Amino acid sequence: MKINKWIFGALLAVIFACNNKEQVVKEQPENIATPPNMVWVSGNTFTQGAKENDRLALEHEKPAHSVAVDGFFMDITEVTNASFKKFVDETHYVTTAERPIIWEEFKKSLPPGTPKPADSILQPGSLVFNDEVKNVTDYTDFRQWWKWQTGANWRHPEGKNSNIIGKDNYPVVHISYEDAQAYCKWAKRRLPTEAEWELAATGNLKNSVYTWGNDASKMDQKANTWQGDFPNYNAKSDGYSALAVVKSFAPNSLGIYDIAGNVWEYTQDWYNVNYYQELFSKGETTRNPQGATEAWNPANQYEKERIIKGGSFLCNESYCSSFRISARMGMAEGSSSNHVGFRTVVDLKMLQKN
């Protein structure tokens, strides 16, 4: 009799496990408190990638495919200068942009035969948008509006003569993927997957193109982006020419601020142009996709890239339109710029371990 009870109990456990495998964790457990400055993102099954009604969708956002993502907590704002300073003060961490450049290592990320730049250029620094550029008509060469600025880093966003005094609540920038990962380790958080990021950005507005719905005319009211003729003229009709203080615009339906515009945000996924097709070809819903197993971008074969999402203050419909939820771009792991930052997430398993 005891054996029969044991077998019956084992069968129930197996059945429960099988059923549980198919169920997305939607609701926040009652015994798990919301961490400070975070919000619960309910789990759901949804269509990731380009929406049918999105006239601006690019090929690498296709094909759309079904994913199921368990619930998690996400920062309500991008990581700020103040938060990153606390991390650096406690750990003495040195960001990628602050480290000496070793040519023998650096040239591995460049096409073979690339000549060594002058030593005056091979100095610690980062990419900064050149707001003095005018009369650009060829959008295929982004080097026209980006410049390597020695001395630029998270403490000096425009170069050595700039600073972040009085800018505690601005998003931290000039952060590489490695830097973001280091912060996450210290904070006991992690970067979101691309699927998690899209679920959070969509919020309660199923199948919407933008974080606020489908009305593009509300752009200036909803996100810090570029108005005018990029990169030649910025009308600043949203009130900003560059970065904005976090929470400058209304949050999305979940209470998450600036998940569109302001700064691009890292995800943990490799950028692989074939990955969406792989998911679509499976013909089934993918549970908690973790991204491609390796990076692949034929347009940048010498560097491994991670996916960034959300667009930035530089995004404009005439160029990248990356303020859309499905928009995505690759960012080389060792690169940084003054329009890329990040926010963190934490899942239930991580909280239980802590």
GROMACS .gro file of N, CA and C in nm, residues 108-222:
model
  345
  108LYS      N    1   4.288   4.299  -3.333
  108LYS     CA    2   4.215   4.175  -3.358
  108LYS      C    3   4.069   4.200  -3.394
  109SER      N    4   4.018   4.316  -3.355
  109SER     CA    5   3.878   4.350  -3.385
  109SER      C    6   3.866   4.428  -3.514
  110LEU      N    7   3.975   4.442  -3.588
  110LEU     CA    8   3.976   4.519  -3.712
  110LEU      C    9   4.008   4.429  -3.830
  111PRO      N   10   3.970   4.469  -3.951
  111PRO     CA   11   4.005   4.390  -4.069
  111PRO      C   12   4.156   4.373  -4.082
  112PRO      N   13   4.202   4.258  -4.128
  112PRO     CA   14   4.347   4.236  -4.143
  112PRO      C   15   4.411   4.344  -4.230
  113GLY      N   16   4.529   4.386  -4.189
  113GLY     CA   17   4.601   4.486  -4.266
  113GLY      C   18   4.568   4.628  -4.228
  114THR      N   19   4.480   4.650  -4.134
  114THR     CA   20   4.448   4.786  -4.091
  114THR      C   21   4.572   4.851  -4.031
  115PRO      N   22   4.614   4.966  -4.084
  115PRO     CA   23   4.735   5.030  -4.032
  115PRO      C   24   4.716   5.080  -3.889
  116LYS      N   25   4.824   5.081  -3.816
  116LYS     CA   26   4.819   5.129  -3.678
  116LYS      C   27   4.800   5.280  -3.676
  117PRO      N   28   4.701   5.330  -3.602
  117PRO     CA   29   4.681   5.475  -3.591
  117PRO      C   30   4.795   5.539  -3.512
  118ALA      N   31   4.800   5.669  -3.516
  118ALA     CA   32   4.900   5.743  -3.440
  118ALA      C   33   4.879   5.720  -3.290
  119ASP      N   34   4.988   5.724  -3.216
  119ASP     CA   35   4.980   5.702  -3.072
  119ASP      C   36   4.889   5.804  -3.004
  120SER      N   37   4.877   5.922  -3.064
  120SER     CA   38   4.791   6.025  -3.006
  120SER      C   39   4.644   5.985  -3.012
  121ILE      N   40   4.610   5.897  -3.105
  121ILE     CA   41   4.472   5.848  -3.118
  121ILE      C   42   4.451   5.724  -3.033
  122LEU      N   43   4.553   5.642  -3.020
  122LEU     CA   44   4.542   5.519  -2.941
  122LEU      C   45   4.551   5.550  -2.792
  123GLN      N   46   4.463   5.633  -2.747
  123GLN     CA   47   4.454   5.672  -2.607
  123GLN      C   48   4.315   5.635  -2.555
  124PRO      N   49   4.304   5.614  -2.424
  124PRO     CA   50   4.172   5.581  -2.369
  124PRO      C   51   4.068   5.684  -2.411
  125GLY      N   52   3.951   5.635  -2.448
  125GLY     CA   53   3.845   5.724  -2.492
  125GLY      C   54   3.723   5.647  -2.534
  126SER      N   55   3.634   5.714  -2.604
  126SER     CA   56   3.508   5.651  -2.644
  126SER      C   57   3.449   5.731  -2.760
  127LEU      N   58   3.341   5.679  -2.817
  127LEU     CA   59   3.275   5.745  -2.929
  127LEU      C   60   3.178   5.853  -2.880
  128VAL      N   61   3.184   5.968  -2.943
  128VAL     CA   62   3.098   6.081  -2.909
  128VAL      C   63   3.033   6.133  -3.037
  129PHE      N   64   2.905   6.163  -3.029
  129PHE     CA   65   2.833   6.217  -3.144
  129PHE      C   66   2.889   6.354  -3.179
  130ASN      N   67   2.914   6.376  -3.307
  130ASN     CA   68   2.965   6.504  -3.355
  130ASN      C   69   2.848   6.594  -3.392
  131ASP      N   70   2.811   6.682  -3.303
  131ASP     CA   71   2.693   6.767  -3.327
  131ASP      C   72   2.724   6.886  -3.417
  132GLU      N   73   2.847   6.894  -3.470
  132GLU     CA   74   2.882   7.001  -3.561
  132GLU      C   75   2.871   6.959  -3.707
  133VAL      N   76   2.839   6.832  -3.731
  133VAL     CA   77   2.830   6.784  -3.869
  133VAL      C   78   2.710   6.847  -3.940
  134LYS      N   79   2.730   6.880  -4.067
  134LYS     CA   80   2.622   6.940  -4.146
  134LYS      C   81   2.625   6.883  -4.288
  135ASN      N   82   2.512   6.896  -4.356
  135ASN     CA   83   2.503   6.862  -4.499
  135ASN      C   84   2.534   6.716  -4.530
  136VAL      N   85   2.499   6.626  -4.441
  136VAL     CA   86   2.515   6.483  -4.467
  136VAL      C   87   2.400   6.436  -4.555
  137THR      N   88   2.430   6.370  -4.662
  137THR     CA   89   2.328   6.314  -4.750
  137THR      C   90   2.344   6.164  -4.768
  138ASP      N   91   2.464   6.113  -4.742
  138ASP     CA   92   2.492   5.970  -4.754
  138ASP      C   93   2.489   5.908  -4.615
  139TYR      N   94   2.386   5.828  -4.588
  139TYR     CA   95   2.369   5.771  -4.454
  139TYR      C   96   2.439   5.637  -4.437
  140THR      N   97   2.514   5.593  -4.537
  140THR     CA   98   2.579   5.461  -4.528
  140THR      C   99   2.707   5.465  -4.447
  141ASP      N  100   2.762   5.583  -4.423
  141ASP     CA  101   2.888   5.595  -4.349
  141ASP      C  102   2.865   5.673  -4.220
  142PHE      N  103   2.841   5.598  -4.112
  142PHE     CA  104   2.811   5.664  -3.984
  142PHE      C  105   2.933   5.735  -3.926
  143ARG      N  106   3.051   5.713  -3.980
  143ARG     CA  107   3.170   5.781  -3.929
  143ARG      C  108   3.163   5.932  -3.950
  144GLN      N  109   3.069   5.974  -4.034
  144GLN     CA  110   3.052   6.118  -4.058
  144GLN      C  111   3.003   6.190  -3.933
  145TRP      N  112   2.924   6.122  -3.851
  145TRP     CA  113   2.869   6.189  -3.733
  145TRP      C  114   2.916   6.129  -3.600
  146TRP      N  115   3.013   6.042  -3.607
  146TRP     CA  116   3.075   5.992  -3.484
  146TRP      C  117   3.223   6.025  -3.484
  147LYS      N  118   3.277   6.053  -3.369
  147LYS     CA  119   3.421   6.082  -3.358
  147LYS      C  120   3.477   6.011  -3.234
  148TRP      N  121   3.601   5.966  -3.248
  148TRP     CA  122   3.671   5.907  -3.134
  148TRP      C  123   3.724   6.021  -3.048
  149GLN      N  124   3.676   6.026  -2.924
  149GLN     CA  125   3.713   6.135  -2.835
  149GLN      C  126   3.801   6.081  -2.722
  150THR      N  127   3.930   6.112  -2.728
  150THR     CA  128   4.017   6.069  -2.618
  150THR      C  129   3.974   6.139  -2.490
  151GLY      N  130   3.979   6.064  -2.382
  151GLY     CA  131   3.938   6.120  -2.252
  151GLY      C  132   3.790   6.110  -2.224
  152ALA      N  133   3.713   6.064  -2.323
  152ALA     CA  134   3.568   6.049  -2.301
  152ALA      C  135   3.542   5.918  -2.226
  153ASN      N  136   3.464   5.925  -2.120
  153ASN     CA  137   3.424   5.807  -2.043
  153ASN      C  138   3.303   5.846  -1.959
  154TRP      N  139   3.261   5.758  -1.871
  154TRP     CA  140   3.137   5.784  -1.798
  154TRP      C  141   3.147   5.907  -1.709
  155ARG      N  142   3.267   5.938  -1.661
  155ARG     CA  143   3.286   6.058  -1.578
  155ARG      C  144   3.296   6.185  -1.663
  156HIS      N  145   3.339   6.169  -1.787
  156HIS     CA  146   3.361   6.282  -1.878
  156HIS      C  147   3.295   6.251  -2.012
  157PRO      N  148   3.163   6.262  -2.018
  157PRO     CA  149   3.088   6.213  -2.135
  157PRO      C  150   3.118   6.279  -2.268
  158GLU      N  151   3.166   6.403  -2.269
  158GLU     CA  152   3.198   6.471  -2.395
  158GLU      C  153   3.350   6.484  -2.416
  159GLY      N  154   3.429   6.432  -2.324
  159GLY     CA  155   3.574   6.444  -2.331
  159GLY      C  156   3.630   6.493  -2.199
  160LYS      N  157   3.761   6.507  -2.190
  160LYS     CA  158   3.826   6.535  -2.062
  160LYS      C  159   3.784   6.666  -1.999
  161ASN      N  160   3.735   6.759  -2.077
  161ASN     CA  161   3.695   6.888  -2.021
  161ASN      C  162   3.549   6.892  -1.978
  162SER      N  163   3.479   6.780  -1.989
  162SER     CA  164   3.339   6.772  -1.944
  162SER      C  165   3.333   6.693  -1.815
  163ASN      N  166   3.217   6.696  -1.750
  163ASN     CA  167   3.200   6.621  -1.625
  163ASN      C  168   3.053   6.591  -1.603
  164ILE      N  169   3.024   6.521  -1.495
  164ILE     CA  170   2.885   6.486  -1.463
  164ILE      C  171   2.839   6.551  -1.332
  165ILE      N  172   2.904   6.659  -1.295
  165ILE     CA  173   2.862   6.732  -1.175
  165ILE      C  174   2.718   6.782  -1.194
  166GLY      N  175   2.634   6.752  -1.097
  166GLY     CA  176   2.493   6.791  -1.106
  166GLY      C  177   2.411   6.702  -1.197
  167LYS      N  178   2.468   6.588  -1.242
  167LYS     CA  179   2.398   6.499  -1.333
  167LYS      C  180   2.382   6.359  -1.276
  168ASP      N  181   2.359   6.353  -1.146
  168ASP     CA  182   2.342   6.223  -1.080
  168ASP      C  183   2.231   6.140  -1.142
  169ASN      N  184   2.125   6.205  -1.185
  169ASN     CA  185   2.007   6.132  -1.233
  169ASN      C  186   1.999   6.122  -1.384
  170TYR      N  187   2.110   6.142  -1.450
  170TYR     CA  188   2.118   6.114  -1.593
  170TYR      C  189   2.161   5.969  -1.612
  171PRO      N  190   2.122   5.907  -1.722
  171PRO     CA  191   2.169   5.770  -1.745
  171PRO      C  192   2.319   5.766  -1.766
  172VAL      N  193   2.385   5.670  -1.707
  172VAL     CA  194   2.529   5.655  -1.728
  172VAL      C  195   2.554   5.609  -1.871
  173VAL      N  196   2.656   5.665  -1.935
  173VAL     CA  197   2.689   5.629  -2.073
  173VAL      C  198   2.838   5.598  -2.084
  174HIS      N  199   2.882   5.569  -2.205
  174HIS     CA  200   3.019   5.522  -2.230
  174HIS      C  201   3.045   5.393  -2.153
  175ILE      N  202   2.946   5.305  -2.159
  175ILE     CA  203   2.952   5.177  -2.090
  175ILE      C  204   2.962   5.065  -2.193
  176SER      N  205   3.061   4.979  -2.178
  176SER     CA  206   3.073   4.861  -2.265
  176SER      C  207   2.989   4.748  -2.207
  177TYR      N  208   2.973   4.643  -2.285
  177TYR     CA  209   2.900   4.526  -2.236
  177TYR      C  210   2.968   4.470  -2.112
  178GLU      N  211   3.101   4.465  -2.113
  178GLU     CA  212   3.176   4.415  -1.997
  178GLU      C  213   3.150   4.501  -1.874
  179ASP      N  214   3.144   4.631  -1.893
  179ASP     CA  215   3.116   4.722  -1.781
  179ASP      C  216   2.978   4.696  -1.722
  180ALA      N  217   2.880   4.679  -1.810
  180ALA     CA  218   2.743   4.653  -1.765
  180ALA      C  219   2.736   4.522  -1.687
  181GLN      N  220   2.806   4.421  -1.736
  181GLN     CA  221   2.808   4.292  -1.668
  181GLN      C  222   2.873   4.303  -1.530
  182ALA      N  223   2.978   4.382  -1.521
  182ALA     CA  224   3.046   4.400  -1.393
  182ALA      C  225   2.952   4.466  -1.291
  183TYR      N  226   2.879   4.567  -1.337
  183TYR     CA  227   2.781   4.632  -1.249
  183TYR      C  228   2.675   4.533  -1.203
  184CYS      N  229   2.625   4.453  -1.298
  184CYS     CA  230   2.521   4.355  -1.264
  184CYS      C  231   2.569   4.257  -1.158
  185LYS      N  232   2.692   4.212  -1.171
  185LYS     CA  233   2.747   4.118  -1.072
  185LYS      C  234   2.750   4.181  -0.934
  186TRP      N  235   2.790   4.305  -0.927
  186TRP     CA  236   2.795   4.377  -0.799
  186TRP      C  237   2.655   4.397  -0.742
  187ALA      N  238   2.560   4.431  -0.827
  187ALA     CA  239   2.423   4.461  -0.783
  187ALA      C  240   2.337   4.336  -0.765
  188LYS      N  241   2.394   4.218  -0.798
  188LYS     CA  242   2.319   4.091  -0.794
  188LYS      C  243   2.198   4.098  -0.886
  189ARG      N  244   2.223   4.151  -1.003
  189ARG     CA  245   2.123   4.162  -1.108
  189ARG      C  246   2.181   4.101  -1.235
  190ARG      N  247   2.111   4.115  -1.345
  190ARG     CA  248   2.163   4.074  -1.475
  190ARG      C  249   2.101   4.160  -1.583
  191LEU      N  250   2.155   4.150  -1.704
  191LEU     CA  251   2.095   4.218  -1.816
  191LEU      C  252   1.974   4.139  -1.866
  192PRO      N  253   1.874   4.204  -1.921
  192PRO     CA  254   1.759   4.131  -1.974
  192PRO      C  255   1.796   4.058  -2.103
  193THR      N  256   1.723   3.950  -2.131
  193THR     CA  257   1.731   3.893  -2.265
  193THR      C  258   1.656   3.987  -2.358
  194GLU      N  259   1.676   3.970  -2.487
  194GLU     CA  260   1.603   4.054  -2.581
  194GLU      C  261   1.453   4.030  -2.569
  195ALA      N  262   1.413   3.904  -2.549
  195ALA     CA  263   1.271   3.873  -2.536
  195ALA      C  264   1.212   3.937  -2.411
  196GLU      N  265   1.285   3.933  -2.300
  196GLU     CA  266   1.239   3.999  -2.177
  196GLU      C  267   1.224   4.149  -2.200
  197TRP      N  268   1.322   4.206  -2.267
  197TRP     CA  269   1.317   4.351  -2.293
  197TRP      C  270   1.192   4.387  -2.374
  198GLU      N  271   1.163   4.310  -2.478
  198GLU     CA  272   1.045   4.339  -2.560
  198GLU      C  273   0.916   4.322  -2.482
  199LEU      N  274   0.910   4.221  -2.397
  199LEU     CA  275   0.791   4.201  -2.315
  199LEU      C  276   0.770   4.320  -2.223
  200ALA      N  277   0.877   4.368  -2.161
  200ALA     CA  278   0.866   4.482  -2.070
  200ALA      C  279   0.830   4.610  -2.145
  201ALA      N  280   0.888   4.628  -2.263
  201ALA     CA  281   0.860   4.749  -2.341
  201ALA      C  282   0.716   4.752  -2.389
  202THR      N  283   0.664   4.637  -2.426
  202THR     CA  284   0.525   4.627  -2.473
  202THR      C  285   0.426   4.652  -2.361
  203GLY      N  286   0.459   4.601  -2.242
  203GLY     CA  287   0.369   4.620  -2.128
  203GLY      C  288   0.232   4.562  -2.153
  204ASN      N  289   0.129   4.640  -2.126
  204ASN     CA  290  -0.009   4.593  -2.141
  204ASN      C  291  -0.068   4.620  -2.280
  205LEU      N  292   0.015   4.673  -2.371
  205LEU     CA  293  -0.034   4.710  -2.504
  205LEU      C  294   0.008   4.605  -2.606
  206LYS      N  295  -0.065   4.499  -2.614
  206LYS     CA  296  -0.030   4.385  -2.699
  206LYS      C  297  -0.018   4.426  -2.845
  207ASN      N  298   0.092   4.378  -2.908
  207ASN     CA  299   0.118   4.398  -3.051
  207ASN      C  300   0.135   4.544  -3.091
  208SER      N  301   0.171   4.630  -2.997
  208SER     CA  302   0.192   4.770  -3.032
  208SER      C  303   0.331   4.791  -3.092
  209VAL      N  304   0.341   4.889  -3.179
  209VAL     CA  305   0.469   4.921  -3.244
  209VAL      C  306   0.559   5.000  -3.150
  210TYR      N  307   0.499   5.091  -3.075
  210TYR     CA  308   0.573   5.177  -2.982
  210TYR      C  309   0.535   5.142  -2.838
  211THR      N  310   0.611   5.190  -2.745
  211THR     CA  311   0.584   5.159  -2.604
  211THR      C  312   0.455   5.224  -2.555
  212TRP      N  313   0.404   5.322  -2.628
  212TRP     CA  314   0.280   5.390  -2.590
  212TRP      C  315   0.163   5.353  -2.680
  213GLY      N  316   0.182   5.268  -2.779
  213GLY     CA  317   0.075   5.230  -2.870
  213GLY      C  318   0.122   5.233  -3.014
  214ASN      N  319   0.035   5.279  -3.105
  214ASN     CA  320   0.069   5.280  -3.247
  214ASN      C  321   0.068   5.419  -3.311
  215ASP      N  322   0.051   5.522  -3.230
  215ASP     CA  323   0.042   5.658  -3.281
  215ASP      C  324   0.180   5.723  -3.283
  216ALA      N  325   0.241   5.728  -3.401
  216ALA     CA  326   0.375   5.786  -3.414
  216ALA      C  327   0.378   5.935  -3.387
  217SER      N  328   0.264   6.001  -3.401
  217SER     CA  329   0.259   6.146  -3.384
  217SER      C  330   0.285   6.189  -3.239
  218LYS      N  331   0.276   6.093  -3.145
  218LYS     CA  332   0.299   6.125  -3.004
  218LYS      C  333   0.446   6.114  -2.963
  219MET      N  334   0.533   6.089  -3.060
  219MET     CA  335   0.673   6.065  -3.033
  219MET      C  336   0.736   6.172  -2.944
  220ASP      N  337   0.717   6.299  -2.981
  220ASP     CA  338   0.782   6.409  -2.908
  220ASP      C  339   0.738   6.415  -2.762
  221GLN      N  340   0.617   6.366  -2.734
  221GLN     CA  341   0.564   6.369  -2.598
  221GLN      C  342   0.607   6.248  -2.516
  222LYS      N  343   0.646   6.141  -2.585
  222LYS     CA  344   0.665   6.013  -2.518
  222LYS      C  345   0.810   5.967  -2.501
   0.00000   0.00000   0.00000
